[in-house]
Short mmCIF file of C-alpha atoms in Angstrom, two decimals:
data_model
loop_
_atom_site.label_atom_id
_atom_site.label_comp_id
_atom_site.label_asym_id
_atom_site.label_seq_id
_atom_site.Cartn_x
_atom_site.Cartn_y
_atom_site.Cartn_z
CA MET A 1235 -1.79 -24.41 -3.28
CA GLU A 1236 -2.36 -28.13 -3.27
CA ALA A 1237 -0.33 -30.51 -5.35
CA GLY A 1238 -2.44 -32.86 -7.42
CA PRO A 1239 -4.86 -32.95 -10.32
CA ARG A 1240 -6.85 -29.81 -10.92
CA ASP A 1241 -10.55 -29.65 -11.62
CA ARG A 1242 -10.48 -27.97 -15.04
CA GLU A 1243 -14.27 -27.97 -15.39
CA GLN A 1244 -14.71 -26.06 -12.13
CA GLN A 1245 -12.14 -23.46 -13.26
CA ARG A 1246 -13.95 -22.99 -16.59
CA GLN A 1247 -17.26 -22.41 -14.81
CA ALA A 1248 -15.67 -19.84 -12.51
CA GLN A 1249 -14.12 -18.05 -15.52
CA ASP A 1250 -17.47 -18.01 -17.35
CA ASP A 1251 -19.13 -16.28 -14.36
CA VAL A 1252 -16.68 -13.36 -14.45
CA PRO A 1253 -17.86 -10.43 -16.63
CA ARG A 1254 -15.57 -9.78 -19.60
CA LEU A 1255 -13.76 -6.50 -20.05
CA SER A 1256 -13.53 -4.59 -23.27
CA PRO A 1257 -10.12 -3.09 -24.18
CA ASP A 1258 -11.13 0.26 -22.69
CA GLY A 1259 -12.85 -0.99 -19.51
CA PRO A 1260 -15.99 -2.84 -18.46
CA ASP A 1261 -18.93 -3.04 -20.85
CA GLU A 1262 -21.85 -0.79 -20.00
CA ASP A 1263 -25.28 -2.23 -19.26
CA GLN A 1264 -28.59 -0.64 -20.22
CA ASP A 1265 -28.56 1.15 -16.85
CA GLY A 1266 -25.11 2.67 -17.36
CA PRO A 1267 -21.71 1.56 -16.09
CA PRO A 1268 -21.72 -1.57 -13.93
CA GLU A 1269 -21.38 -1.16 -10.20
CA MET A 1270 -18.20 -2.38 -8.54
CA THR A 1271 -18.48 -5.28 -6.15
CA PRO A 1272 -16.60 -5.18 -2.83
CA ASP A 1273 -14.12 -7.73 -4.18
CA GLU A 1274 -12.99 -5.42 -7.00
CA VAL A 1275 -10.16 -3.03 -6.30
CA GLU A 1276 -8.95 -0.12 -8.40
CA VAL A 1277 -5.19 -0.12 -8.76
CA GLU A 1278 -3.02 2.80 -9.85
CA LEU A 1279 -0.88 1.63 -12.78
CA ARG A 1280 1.61 4.48 -12.71
CA PRO A 1281 4.64 3.91 -10.47
CA GLN A 1282 4.78 5.92 -7.27
CA ARG A 1283 6.93 9.02 -7.65
CA ARG A 1284 9.78 9.07 -5.13
CA LEU A 1285 13.01 10.91 -4.62
CA ARG A 1286 15.87 8.64 -5.63
CA ILE A 1287 19.30 8.49 -3.98
CA TRP A 1288 20.99 10.17 -6.96
CA GLN A 1289 18.58 13.09 -6.49
CA LEU A 1290 19.07 13.32 -2.73
CA ALA A 1291 22.85 12.87 -2.53
CA PRO A 1292 23.91 16.26 -3.98
CA ILE A 1293 21.24 18.07 -1.96
CA VAL A 1294 22.34 16.44 1.30
CA GLY A 1295 26.00 17.02 0.44
CA LEU A 1296 25.48 20.73 -0.19
CA ALA A 1297 23.38 21.10 2.96
CA ALA A 1298 26.09 19.41 5.07
CA LEU A 1299 28.86 21.51 3.52
CA GLY A 1300 26.92 24.73 4.02
CA SER A 1301 25.96 23.97 7.59
CA LEU A 1302 29.55 23.10 8.49
CA MET A 1303 30.80 26.30 6.83
CA PHE A 1304 28.22 28.21 8.85
CA ALA A 1305 28.84 26.47 12.16
CA PHE A 1306 32.66 26.32 12.40
CA PRO A 1307 33.41 30.06 12.23
CA LEU A 1308 30.63 30.67 14.73
CA ALA A 1309 31.86 27.99 17.12
CA PHE A 1310 35.61 28.58 16.92
CA GLY A 1311 35.88 32.26 15.87
CA SER A 1312 38.45 31.73 13.11
CA GLY A 1313 39.74 35.28 12.64
CA ASP A 1314 38.65 38.09 10.32
CA GLY A 1315 37.32 35.92 7.51
CA GLY A 1316 34.95 34.00 9.79
CA ALA A 1317 31.94 36.19 9.05
CA VAL A 1318 32.42 35.82 5.30
CA VAL A 1319 32.77 32.04 5.52
CA ALA A 1320 29.72 31.81 7.80
CA MET A 1321 27.59 33.89 5.44
CA LEU A 1322 28.75 31.79 2.48
CA GLY A 1323 27.82 28.65 4.45
CA LEU A 1324 24.40 30.14 5.21
CA LEU A 1325 23.92 30.91 1.52
CA ILE A 1326 24.91 27.37 0.47
CA SER A 1327 22.59 25.86 3.10
CA GLY A 1328 19.73 28.04 1.87
CA CYS A 1329 20.36 26.98 -1.73
CA ALA A 1330 20.39 23.31 -0.73
CA ALA A 1331 17.13 23.76 1.19
CA GLY A 1332 15.50 25.41 -1.81
CA TRP A 1333 16.78 22.71 -4.14
CA GLY A 1334 15.43 20.02 -1.81
CA MET A 1335 12.02 21.71 -1.60
CA MET A 1336 11.78 21.98 -5.37
CA ALA A 1337 12.72 18.31 -5.82
CA ALA A 1338 10.16 17.26 -3.20
CA ARG A 1339 7.48 19.43 -4.81
CA ARG A 1340 8.20 17.85 -8.19
CA VAL A 1341 7.45 14.35 -6.87
CA GLY A 1342 4.27 15.54 -5.15
CA HIS A 1343 5.26 16.24 -1.53
CA THR A 1344 3.85 19.34 0.16
CA TRP A 1345 4.48 21.23 3.38
CA PRO A 1346 2.12 20.41 6.25
CA GLY A 1347 -1.01 22.50 5.96
CA MET A 1348 -0.49 23.27 2.28
CA PRO A 1349 -2.75 21.84 -0.47
CA ALA A 1350 -1.46 19.27 -2.93
CA GLN A 1351 -0.21 20.51 -6.27
CA GLY A 1352 -2.98 20.64 -8.87
CA SER A 1353 -5.77 20.23 -6.31
CA GLY A 1354 -7.22 23.66 -7.04
CA GLU A 1355 -7.39 24.52 -3.32
CA ARG A 1356 -5.98 27.76 -1.97
CA PRO A 1357 -3.49 27.60 0.89
CA ASN A 1358 -4.64 28.86 4.26
CA TRP A 1359 -3.25 32.35 4.91
CA ARG A 1360 -2.55 31.50 8.56
CA VAL A 1361 -0.24 28.66 7.56
CA LEU A 1362 1.54 30.89 5.05
CA ALA A 1363 1.96 33.61 7.70
CA LEU A 1364 3.36 31.07 10.17
CA TYR A 1365 5.88 29.74 7.63
CA ALA A 1366 6.92 33.30 6.68
CA ALA A 1367 7.34 34.33 10.33
CA VAL A 1368 9.42 31.27 11.22
CA SER A 1369 11.61 31.72 8.12
CA CYS A 1370 12.18 35.42 8.76
CA GLY A 1371 12.97 34.71 12.41
CA LEU A 1372 15.56 32.06 11.55
CA VAL A 1373 17.22 34.27 8.94
CA ALA A 1374 17.30 37.22 11.35
CA LEU A 1375 18.89 35.09 14.08
CA ALA A 1376 21.51 33.73 11.67
CA ILE A 1377 22.44 37.16 10.34
CA TRP A 1378 22.54 38.59 13.87
CA ARG A 1379 24.88 35.81 14.98
CA VAL A 1380 27.20 36.32 12.01
CA ALA A 1381 27.21 40.09 12.57
CA ARG A 1382 28.38 39.51 16.16
CA LEU A 1383 31.56 37.86 14.82
CA ARG A 1384 32.95 41.26 13.88
#
């Protein structure tokens, strides 16, 4: 921006060339709503929904606690109660994962391959089958590993 006197008359002419907006949007012509020019941009007025740190901190804390409770008895074989502590850690980790997925879903995030919430699309059955198979496989491996502690 240049420092110096401004040409007020030129600014008034430029303002007079711009079409005026009514309180509820642009005025309609005889042909219907006016067409947008390439210079006009639609802007979303609502703030972007994001997960905040106060939402993520307890989820991450529970996930870390649960994973450590699951991993230490498996790694160091801490006696008779190791299987119970490992299963409790697995349960806490699963709860933290579910809590995190629900929080992410609430702000609009989706799993890869899944439709956005409220889009009206149906999820692909192949993607659902893949997610179910991977989840069941991981749970089976975790339970099998804990069962071997005894």
